[in-house]
Short mmCIF file of C-alpha atoms and ligand atoms in Angstrom, two decimals:
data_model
loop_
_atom_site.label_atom_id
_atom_site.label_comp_id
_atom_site.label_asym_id
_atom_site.label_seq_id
_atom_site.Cartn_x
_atom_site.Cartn_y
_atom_site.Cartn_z
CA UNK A 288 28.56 119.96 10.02
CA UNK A 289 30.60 121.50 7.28
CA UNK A 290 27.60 121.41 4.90
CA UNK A 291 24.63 123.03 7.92
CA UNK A 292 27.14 125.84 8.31
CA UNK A 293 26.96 127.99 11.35
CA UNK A 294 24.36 127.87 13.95
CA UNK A 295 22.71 124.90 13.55
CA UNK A 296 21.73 121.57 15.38
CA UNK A 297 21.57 118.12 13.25
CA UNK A 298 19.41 115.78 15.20
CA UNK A 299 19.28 111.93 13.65
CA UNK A 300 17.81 108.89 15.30
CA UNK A 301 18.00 105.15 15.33
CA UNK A 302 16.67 103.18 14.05
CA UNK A 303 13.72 101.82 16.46
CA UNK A 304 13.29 97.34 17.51
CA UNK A 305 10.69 95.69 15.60
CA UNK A 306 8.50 92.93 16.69
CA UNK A 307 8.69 89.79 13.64
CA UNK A 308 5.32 88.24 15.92
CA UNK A 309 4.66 87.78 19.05
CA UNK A 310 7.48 89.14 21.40
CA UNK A 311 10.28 87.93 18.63
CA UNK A 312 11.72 90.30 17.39
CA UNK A 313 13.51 90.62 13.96
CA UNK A 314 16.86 90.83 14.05
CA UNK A 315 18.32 94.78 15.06
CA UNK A 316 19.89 96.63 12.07
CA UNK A 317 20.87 99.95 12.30
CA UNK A 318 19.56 102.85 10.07
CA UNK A 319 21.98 103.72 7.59
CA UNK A 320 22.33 107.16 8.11
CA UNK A 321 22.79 106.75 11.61
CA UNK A 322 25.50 104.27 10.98
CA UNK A 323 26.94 106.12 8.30
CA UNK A 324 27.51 109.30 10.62
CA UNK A 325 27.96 106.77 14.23
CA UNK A 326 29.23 103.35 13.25
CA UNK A 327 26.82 102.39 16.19
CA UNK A 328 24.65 99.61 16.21
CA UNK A 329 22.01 100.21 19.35
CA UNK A 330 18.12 101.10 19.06
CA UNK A 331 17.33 103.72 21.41
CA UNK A 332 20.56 106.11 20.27
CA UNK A 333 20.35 109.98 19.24
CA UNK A 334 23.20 111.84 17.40
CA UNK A 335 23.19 115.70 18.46
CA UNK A 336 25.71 117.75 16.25
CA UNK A 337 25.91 120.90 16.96
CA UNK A 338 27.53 124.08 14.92
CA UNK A 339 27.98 127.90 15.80
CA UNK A 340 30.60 129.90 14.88
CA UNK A 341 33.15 129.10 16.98
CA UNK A 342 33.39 125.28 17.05
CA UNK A 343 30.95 122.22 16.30
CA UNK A 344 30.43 119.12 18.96
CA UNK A 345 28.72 116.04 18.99
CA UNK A 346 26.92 114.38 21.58
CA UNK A 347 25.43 110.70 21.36
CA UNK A 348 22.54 110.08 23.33
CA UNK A 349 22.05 106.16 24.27
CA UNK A 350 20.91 103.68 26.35
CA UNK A 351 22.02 103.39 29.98
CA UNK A 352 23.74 100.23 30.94
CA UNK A 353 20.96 98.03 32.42
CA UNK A 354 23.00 95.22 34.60
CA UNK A 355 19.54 93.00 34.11
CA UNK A 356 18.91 93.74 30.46
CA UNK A 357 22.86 92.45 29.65
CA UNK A 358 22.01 89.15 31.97
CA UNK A 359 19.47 88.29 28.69
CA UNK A 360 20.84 90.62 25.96
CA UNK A 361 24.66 90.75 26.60
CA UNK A 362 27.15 93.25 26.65
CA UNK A 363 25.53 97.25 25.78
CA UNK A 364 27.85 99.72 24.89
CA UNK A 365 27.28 102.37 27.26
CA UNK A 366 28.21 106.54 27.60
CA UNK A 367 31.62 106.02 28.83
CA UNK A 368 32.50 103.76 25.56
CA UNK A 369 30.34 106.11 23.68
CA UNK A 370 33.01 108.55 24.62
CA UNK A 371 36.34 106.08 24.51
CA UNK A 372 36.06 103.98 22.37
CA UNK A 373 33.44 105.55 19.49
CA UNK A 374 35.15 109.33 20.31
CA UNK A 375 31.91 111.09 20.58
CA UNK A 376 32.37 113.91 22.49
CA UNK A 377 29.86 113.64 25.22
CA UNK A 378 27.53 110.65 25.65
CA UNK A 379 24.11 111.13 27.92
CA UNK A 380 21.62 108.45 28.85
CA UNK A 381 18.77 108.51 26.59
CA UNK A 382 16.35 108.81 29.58
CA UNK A 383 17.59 112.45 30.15
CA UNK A 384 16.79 113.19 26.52
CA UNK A 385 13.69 115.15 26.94
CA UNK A 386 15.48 117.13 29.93
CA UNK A 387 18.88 117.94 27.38
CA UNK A 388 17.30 118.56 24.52
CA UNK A 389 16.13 121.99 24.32
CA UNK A 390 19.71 123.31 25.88
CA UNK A 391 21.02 121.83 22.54
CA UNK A 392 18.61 123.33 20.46
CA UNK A 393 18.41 127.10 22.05
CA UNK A 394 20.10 129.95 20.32
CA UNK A 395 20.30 127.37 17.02
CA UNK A 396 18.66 129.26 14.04
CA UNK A 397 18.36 125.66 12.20
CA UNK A 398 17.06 122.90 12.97
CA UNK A 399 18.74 119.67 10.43
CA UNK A 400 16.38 115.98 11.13
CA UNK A 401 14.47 113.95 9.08
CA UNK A 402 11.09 116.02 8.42
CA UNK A 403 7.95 113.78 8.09
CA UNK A 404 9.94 110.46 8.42
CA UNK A 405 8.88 109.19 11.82
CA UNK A 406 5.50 110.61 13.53
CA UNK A 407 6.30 110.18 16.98
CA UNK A 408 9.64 111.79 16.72
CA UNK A 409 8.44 114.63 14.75
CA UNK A 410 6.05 115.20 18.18
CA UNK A 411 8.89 115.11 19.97
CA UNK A 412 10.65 117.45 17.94
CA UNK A 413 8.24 119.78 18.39
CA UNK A 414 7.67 118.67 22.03
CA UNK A 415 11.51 119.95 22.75
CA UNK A 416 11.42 123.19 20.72
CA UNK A 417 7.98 124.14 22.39
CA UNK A 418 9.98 123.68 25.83
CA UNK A 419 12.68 126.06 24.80
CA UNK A 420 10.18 128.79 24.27
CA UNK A 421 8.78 127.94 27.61
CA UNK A 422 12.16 128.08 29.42
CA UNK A 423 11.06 130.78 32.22
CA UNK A 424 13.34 133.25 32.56
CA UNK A 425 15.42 132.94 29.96
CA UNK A 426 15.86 134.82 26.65
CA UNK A 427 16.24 131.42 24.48
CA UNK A 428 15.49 131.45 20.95
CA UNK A 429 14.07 128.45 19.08
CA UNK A 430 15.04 127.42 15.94
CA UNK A 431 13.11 128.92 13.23
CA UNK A 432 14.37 127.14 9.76
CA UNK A 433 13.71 123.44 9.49
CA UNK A 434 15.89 122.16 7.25
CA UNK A 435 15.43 117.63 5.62
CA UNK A 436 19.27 116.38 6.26
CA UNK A 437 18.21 113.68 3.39
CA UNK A 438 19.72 115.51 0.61
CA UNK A 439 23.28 116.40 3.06
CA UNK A 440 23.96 112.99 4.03
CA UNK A 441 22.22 111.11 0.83
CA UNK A 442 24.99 112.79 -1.64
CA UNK A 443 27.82 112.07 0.62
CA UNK A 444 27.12 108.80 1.04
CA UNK A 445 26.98 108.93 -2.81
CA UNK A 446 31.04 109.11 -2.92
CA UNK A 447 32.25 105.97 -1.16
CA UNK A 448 35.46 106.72 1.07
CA UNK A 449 38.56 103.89 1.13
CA UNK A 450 37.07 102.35 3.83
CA UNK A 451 33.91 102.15 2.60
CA UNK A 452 35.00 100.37 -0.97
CA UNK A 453 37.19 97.81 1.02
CA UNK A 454 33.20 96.88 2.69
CA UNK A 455 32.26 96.76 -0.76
CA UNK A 456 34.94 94.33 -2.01
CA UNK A 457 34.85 91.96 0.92
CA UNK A 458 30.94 91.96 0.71
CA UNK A 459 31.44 91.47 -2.93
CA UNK A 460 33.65 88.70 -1.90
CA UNK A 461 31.25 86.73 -0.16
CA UNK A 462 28.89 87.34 -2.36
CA UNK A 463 30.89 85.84 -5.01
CA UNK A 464 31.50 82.61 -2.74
CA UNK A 465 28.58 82.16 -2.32
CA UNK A 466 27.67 82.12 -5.97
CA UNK A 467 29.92 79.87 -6.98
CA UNK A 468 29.12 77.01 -4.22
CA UNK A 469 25.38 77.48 -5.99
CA UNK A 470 27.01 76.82 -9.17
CA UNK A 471 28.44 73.77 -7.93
CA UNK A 472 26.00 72.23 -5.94
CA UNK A 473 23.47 72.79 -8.71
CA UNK A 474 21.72 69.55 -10.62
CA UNK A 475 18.39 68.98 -11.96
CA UNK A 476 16.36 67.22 -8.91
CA UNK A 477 17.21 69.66 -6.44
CA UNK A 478 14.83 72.73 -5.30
CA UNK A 479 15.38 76.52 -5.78
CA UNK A 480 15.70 76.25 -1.78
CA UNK A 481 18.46 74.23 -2.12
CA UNK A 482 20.75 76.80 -3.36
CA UNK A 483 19.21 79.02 -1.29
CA UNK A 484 20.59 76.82 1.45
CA UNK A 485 24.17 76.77 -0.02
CA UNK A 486 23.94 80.35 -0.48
CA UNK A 487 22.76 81.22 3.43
CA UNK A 488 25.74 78.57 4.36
CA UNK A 489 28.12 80.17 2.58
CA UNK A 490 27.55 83.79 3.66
CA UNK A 491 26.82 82.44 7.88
CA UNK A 492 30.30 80.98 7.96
CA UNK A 493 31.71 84.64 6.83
CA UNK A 494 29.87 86.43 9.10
CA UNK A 495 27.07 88.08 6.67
CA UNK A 496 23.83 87.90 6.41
CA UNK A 497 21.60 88.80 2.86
CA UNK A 498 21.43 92.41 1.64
CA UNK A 499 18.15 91.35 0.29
CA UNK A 500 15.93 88.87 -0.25
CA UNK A 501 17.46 86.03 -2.53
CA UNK A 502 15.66 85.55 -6.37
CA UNK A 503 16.28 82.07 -7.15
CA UNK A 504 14.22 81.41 -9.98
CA UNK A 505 14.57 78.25 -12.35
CA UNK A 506 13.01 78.04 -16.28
CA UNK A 507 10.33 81.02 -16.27
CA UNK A 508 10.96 81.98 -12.71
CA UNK A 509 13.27 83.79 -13.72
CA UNK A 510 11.66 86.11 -16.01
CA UNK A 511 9.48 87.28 -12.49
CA UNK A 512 11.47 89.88 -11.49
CA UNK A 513 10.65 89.84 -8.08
CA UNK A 514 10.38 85.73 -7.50
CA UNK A 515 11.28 85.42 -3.74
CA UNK A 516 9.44 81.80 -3.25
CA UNK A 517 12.06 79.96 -4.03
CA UNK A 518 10.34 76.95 -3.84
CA UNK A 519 10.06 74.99 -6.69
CA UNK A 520 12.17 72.15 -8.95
CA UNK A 521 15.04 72.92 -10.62
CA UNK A 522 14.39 71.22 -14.14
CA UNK A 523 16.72 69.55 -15.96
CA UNK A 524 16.72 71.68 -19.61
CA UNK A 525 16.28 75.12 -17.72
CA UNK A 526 18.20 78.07 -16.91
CA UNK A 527 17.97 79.13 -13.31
CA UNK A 528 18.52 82.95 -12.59
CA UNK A 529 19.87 83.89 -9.15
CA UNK A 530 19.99 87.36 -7.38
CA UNK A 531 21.76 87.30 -4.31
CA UNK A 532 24.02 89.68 -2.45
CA UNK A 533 25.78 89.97 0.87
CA UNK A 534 25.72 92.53 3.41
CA UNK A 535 29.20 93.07 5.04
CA UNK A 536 29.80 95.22 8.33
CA UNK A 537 26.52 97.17 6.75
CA UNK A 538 27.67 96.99 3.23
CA UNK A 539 25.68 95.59 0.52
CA UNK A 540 26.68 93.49 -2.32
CA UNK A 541 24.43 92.65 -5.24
CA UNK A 542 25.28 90.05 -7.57
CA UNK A 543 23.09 88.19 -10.60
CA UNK A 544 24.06 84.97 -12.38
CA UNK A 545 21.99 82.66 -14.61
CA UNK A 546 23.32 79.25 -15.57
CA UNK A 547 22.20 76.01 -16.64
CA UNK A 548 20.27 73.65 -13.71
CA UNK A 549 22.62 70.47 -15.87
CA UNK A 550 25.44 72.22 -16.45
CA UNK A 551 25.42 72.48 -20.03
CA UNK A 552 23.57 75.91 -21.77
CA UNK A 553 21.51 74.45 -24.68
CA UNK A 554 22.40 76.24 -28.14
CA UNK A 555 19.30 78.48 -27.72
CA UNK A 556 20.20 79.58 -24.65
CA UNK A 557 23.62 80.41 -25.62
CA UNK A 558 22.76 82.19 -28.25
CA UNK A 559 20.28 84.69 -25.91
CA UNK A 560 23.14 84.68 -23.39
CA UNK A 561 25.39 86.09 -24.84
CA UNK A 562 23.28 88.78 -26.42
CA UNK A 563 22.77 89.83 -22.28
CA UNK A 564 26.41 89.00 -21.35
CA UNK A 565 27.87 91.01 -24.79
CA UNK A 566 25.16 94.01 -23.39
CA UNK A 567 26.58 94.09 -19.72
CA UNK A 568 30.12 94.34 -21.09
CA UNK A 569 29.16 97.23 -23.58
CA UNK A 570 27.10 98.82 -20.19
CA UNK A 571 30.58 98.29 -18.13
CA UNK A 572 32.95 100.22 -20.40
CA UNK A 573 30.80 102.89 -20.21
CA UNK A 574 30.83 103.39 -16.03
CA UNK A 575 33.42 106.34 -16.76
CA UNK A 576 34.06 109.55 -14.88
CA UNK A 577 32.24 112.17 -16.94
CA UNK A 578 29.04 110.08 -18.36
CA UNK A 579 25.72 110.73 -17.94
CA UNK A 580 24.05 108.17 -15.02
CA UNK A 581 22.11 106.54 -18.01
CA UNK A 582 24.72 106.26 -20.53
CA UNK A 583 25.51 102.35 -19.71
CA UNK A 584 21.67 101.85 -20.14
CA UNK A 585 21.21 103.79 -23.26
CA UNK A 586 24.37 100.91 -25.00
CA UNK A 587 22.70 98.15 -22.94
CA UNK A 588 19.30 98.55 -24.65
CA UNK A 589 20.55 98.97 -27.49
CA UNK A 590 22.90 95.94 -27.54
CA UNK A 591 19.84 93.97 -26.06
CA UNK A 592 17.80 95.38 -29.45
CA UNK A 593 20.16 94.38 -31.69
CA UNK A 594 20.40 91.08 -30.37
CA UNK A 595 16.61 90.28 -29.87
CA UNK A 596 16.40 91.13 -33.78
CA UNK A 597 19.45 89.06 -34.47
CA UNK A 598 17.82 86.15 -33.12
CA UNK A 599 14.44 86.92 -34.77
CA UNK A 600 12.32 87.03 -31.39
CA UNK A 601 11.71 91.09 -32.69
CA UNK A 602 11.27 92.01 -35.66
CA UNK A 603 11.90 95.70 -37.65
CA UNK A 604 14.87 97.98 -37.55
CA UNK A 605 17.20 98.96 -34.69
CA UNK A 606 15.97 102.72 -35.21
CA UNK A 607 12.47 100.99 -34.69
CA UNK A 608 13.05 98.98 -31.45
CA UNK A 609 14.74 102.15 -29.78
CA UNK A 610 12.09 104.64 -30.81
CA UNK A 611 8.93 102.28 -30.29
CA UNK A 612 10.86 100.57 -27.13
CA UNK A 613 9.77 97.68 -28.81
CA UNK A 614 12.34 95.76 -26.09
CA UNK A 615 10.81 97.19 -22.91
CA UNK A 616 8.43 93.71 -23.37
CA UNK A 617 11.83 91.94 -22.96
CA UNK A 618 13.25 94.38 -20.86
CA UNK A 619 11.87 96.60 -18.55
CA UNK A 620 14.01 97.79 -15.92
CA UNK A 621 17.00 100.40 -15.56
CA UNK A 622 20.59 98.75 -16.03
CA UNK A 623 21.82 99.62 -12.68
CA UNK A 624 21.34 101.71 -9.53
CA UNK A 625 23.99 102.93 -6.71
CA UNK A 626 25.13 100.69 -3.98
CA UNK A 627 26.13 101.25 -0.60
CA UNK A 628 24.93 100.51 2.79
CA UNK A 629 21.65 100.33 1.48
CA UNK A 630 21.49 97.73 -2.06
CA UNK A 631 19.44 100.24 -3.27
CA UNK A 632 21.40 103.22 -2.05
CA UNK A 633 20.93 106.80 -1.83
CA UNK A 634 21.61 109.01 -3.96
CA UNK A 635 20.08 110.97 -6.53
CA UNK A 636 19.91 109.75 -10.49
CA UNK A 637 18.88 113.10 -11.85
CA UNK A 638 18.62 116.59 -11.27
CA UNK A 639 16.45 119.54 -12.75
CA UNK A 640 15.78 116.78 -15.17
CA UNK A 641 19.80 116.08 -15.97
CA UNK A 642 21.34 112.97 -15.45
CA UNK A 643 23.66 113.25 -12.71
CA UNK A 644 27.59 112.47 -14.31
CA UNK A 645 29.49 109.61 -12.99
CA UNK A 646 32.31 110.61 -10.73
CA UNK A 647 35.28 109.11 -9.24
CA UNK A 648 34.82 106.57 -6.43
CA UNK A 649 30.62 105.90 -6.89
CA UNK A 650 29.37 102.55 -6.69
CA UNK A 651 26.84 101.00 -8.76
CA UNK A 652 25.71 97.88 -10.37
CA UNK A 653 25.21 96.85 -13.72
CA UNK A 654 22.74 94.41 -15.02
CA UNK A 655 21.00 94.18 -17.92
CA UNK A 656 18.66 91.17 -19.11
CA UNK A 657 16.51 89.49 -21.53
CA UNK A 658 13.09 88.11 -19.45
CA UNK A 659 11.18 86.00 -22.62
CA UNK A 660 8.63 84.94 -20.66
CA UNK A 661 5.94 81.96 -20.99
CA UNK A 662 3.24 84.80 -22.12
CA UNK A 663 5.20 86.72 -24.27
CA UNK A 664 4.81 87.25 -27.92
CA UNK A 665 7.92 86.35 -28.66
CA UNK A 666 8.55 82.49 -31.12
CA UNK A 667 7.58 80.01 -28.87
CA UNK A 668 11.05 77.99 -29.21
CA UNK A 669 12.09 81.11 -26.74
CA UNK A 670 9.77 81.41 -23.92
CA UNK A 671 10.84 80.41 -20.60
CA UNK A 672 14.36 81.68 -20.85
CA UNK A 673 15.02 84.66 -18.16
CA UNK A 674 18.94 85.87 -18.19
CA UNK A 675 20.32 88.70 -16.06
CA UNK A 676 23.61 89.33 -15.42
CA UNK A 677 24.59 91.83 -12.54
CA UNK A 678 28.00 92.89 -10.97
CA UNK A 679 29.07 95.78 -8.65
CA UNK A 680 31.42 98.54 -10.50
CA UNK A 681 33.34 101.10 -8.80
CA UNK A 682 33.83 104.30 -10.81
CA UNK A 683 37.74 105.34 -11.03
CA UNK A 684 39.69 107.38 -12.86
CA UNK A 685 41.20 103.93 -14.36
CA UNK A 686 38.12 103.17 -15.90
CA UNK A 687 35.63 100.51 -14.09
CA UNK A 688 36.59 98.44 -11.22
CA UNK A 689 34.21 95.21 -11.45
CA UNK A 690 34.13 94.70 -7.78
CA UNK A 691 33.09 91.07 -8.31
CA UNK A 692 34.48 90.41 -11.21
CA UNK A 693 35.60 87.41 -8.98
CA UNK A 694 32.84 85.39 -10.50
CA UNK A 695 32.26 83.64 -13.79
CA UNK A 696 30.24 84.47 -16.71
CA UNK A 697 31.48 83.80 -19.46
CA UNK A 698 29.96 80.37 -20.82
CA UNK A 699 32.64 78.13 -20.62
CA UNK A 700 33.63 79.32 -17.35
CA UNK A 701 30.65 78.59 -16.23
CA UNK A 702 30.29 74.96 -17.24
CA UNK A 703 33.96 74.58 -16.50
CA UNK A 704 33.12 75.02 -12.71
CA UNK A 705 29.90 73.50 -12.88
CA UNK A 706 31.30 70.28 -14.30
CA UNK A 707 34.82 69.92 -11.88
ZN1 ZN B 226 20.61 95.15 -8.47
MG1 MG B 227 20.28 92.39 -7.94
#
């Protein structure tokens, strides 16, 4: 309310049910905006805040409590909790929306939603500030400035708040379990489903659910950058490459690991490893206050360069690789991106062109890689491996806080848990 200033009214909605097929419906998640400003978890909810010059209120709009509907649904949380136990100021049935709307909105000069996001709420919109300037009798004034509350709520979700980074460890923390119980479950014989299965055990019995869908991609799966099938042998001779996170009370984890499907990295694949796993530790020590956004990505590529002509799979000079991004065949994606409530969070990466600086208490991941895949150019003795490496960084004035930097990657590690 701070940020609208004076005489305005911020109006944000939930997130709406969605049918999976048939009358089953997926399972309800909350928008995050909406929970980032509510911390509640109903469809059929609208926040009201509203600012003039002497005070600012907020008023939750949300569903009545249906005696029937909590026979088959259970327990809803109602206006009076709205009020006692979330401390909204006033809570209102939704079903009186349409009837309280324009009272909220008269006299406001602006009008803060999401513009263009949602058609039929955009009718309504318009629906309720028509009906102001139809009030009979009255001298009401309809907002005039329509202003996106994207950009408000999208950069302060940008700086995570105490409470916010403890989400972030603990869904780091799962994540991490969950990792390692792949790890040791894995053998050659078994499916990329099965560690899907260990994975979806691991993060049910701490109450969390994926932040995303799981890559779990053995030999040259792993070099498909969005493999979701999961679905075929794990081979004994082949690296498999797993992305998997954990979302925790609405906060996302994102966490990469490759390893060896036997346990044991062959010589080749150490050797590519630990050109990815050198790169990510270069990237990390560069998540400080005051760099540019791309500054871990600029060292990461060119760590990655160095090491692809090391091992002979490019060939040229350094200058060469950078300038012709002679790696981008090898690697083609940023090194990171923020994290939050959303794995891909909000947030902007540049602006007017400028990459935005890294400040105290962002989140984001880093995660470079190497994908030599089967059709590649690249010696043939090479093709097939895919190695990413990914963890969750917090930015502090210390320096970088791996958030799960509860999980192995260095190669011993890794075949020391894999083998005990
Ligand atoms: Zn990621
Ligand atoms: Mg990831």
């Amino acid at each position: 309310m701070n940020r609208v200033g004076d005489d305005a009214v911020i109006v944000l909605k939930s997130r709406d049910e969605k049918l999976r097929n048939g009358d089953a419906q997926y399972r309800y998640r909350q928008d995050s905006d909406f929970y980032y400003l509510t911390g509640f978890n109903e469809p059929d909810a609208l926040l009201v805040l509203i600012t003039d010059d002497q005070h600012q209120s907020d008023v939750l709009f949300c569903r009545e409590k249906d005696p029937d509907k909590m026979i088959w649904d259970g327990p809803m949380v109602g206006t009076e909790s709205a009020v006692s136990d979330y401390g909204f100021e006033r809570a209102y049935y939704i079903n009186e929306v349409d009837q309280r709307m324009p009272g909220f909105m008269q006299d406001r000069e602006r009008l803060v939603f999401k513009l263009g996001e949602d058609e039929s709420f955009d009718s309504k919109i318009s629906q309720w500030v028509k009906n102001i300037e139809h009030r009979k009798g009255q001298k009401s004034r309809a907002p005039d400035e329509f202003v996106s509350v994207n950009p408000m709520i999208h950069d302060m979700r940008l700086y995570k708040s105490a409470a916010e980074i403890r989400c972030l460890k603990k869904s780091a923390e799962i994540a991490v379990k969950a990792h390692q119980r792949m790890m040791q479950a894995c053998r050659p014989g078994l499916f990329e489903y099965d560690l899907q299965a260990e994975y979806l055990h691991e993060l049910t019995r701490h109450q969390s659910q994926p932040s995303y869908l799981p890559i779990i991609g053995g030999g040259n799966n792993g070099c498909i950058l969005h493999y979701i099938n999961n679905n075929q042998p794990l081979r004994d001779g082949d690296l498999v490459l797993i992305d998997a996170g954990a979302e925790f009370d609405y906060y996302a984890s994102d966490i990469t690991r490759t390893f060896p499907v036997n346990g044991r990295f062959s010589a080749r694949q150490k050797d590519l490893y630990a050109v990815v796993l050198q790169a990510q530790k270069d990237a990390i020590a560069e998540v400080k206050i005051g760099n540019p956004w791309n500054k871990p990505h600029q060292i990461a590529v060119k760590t990655l360069s160095q090491g692809l002509l090391d091992l002979g799979i490019l060939s040229g000079s350094l200058e060469q690789v950078l300038e012709e991004k002679l790696y981008q065949q090898y690697y083609m994606h940023m090194t990171g991106h923020w994290l939050g409530l959303d794995v891909h969070d909000v947030g902007d990466y540049q602006v007017d062109d400028l990459w935005i600086e890294l400040e105290k208490d962002m989140v984001l991941t880093v995660e470079p890689a190497l994908y030599i895949g089967e059709h590649t150019e690249a010696p043939a003795e090479w093709r097939g491996i895919g190695i990413r490496i990914e963890d969750d960084i917090q930015v502090t004035p210390k320096g970088p806080q791996v958030l799960s930097s509860g999980l192995v990657k260095e190669i011993d590690d890794i075949e020391h848990i894999m083998n005990n």
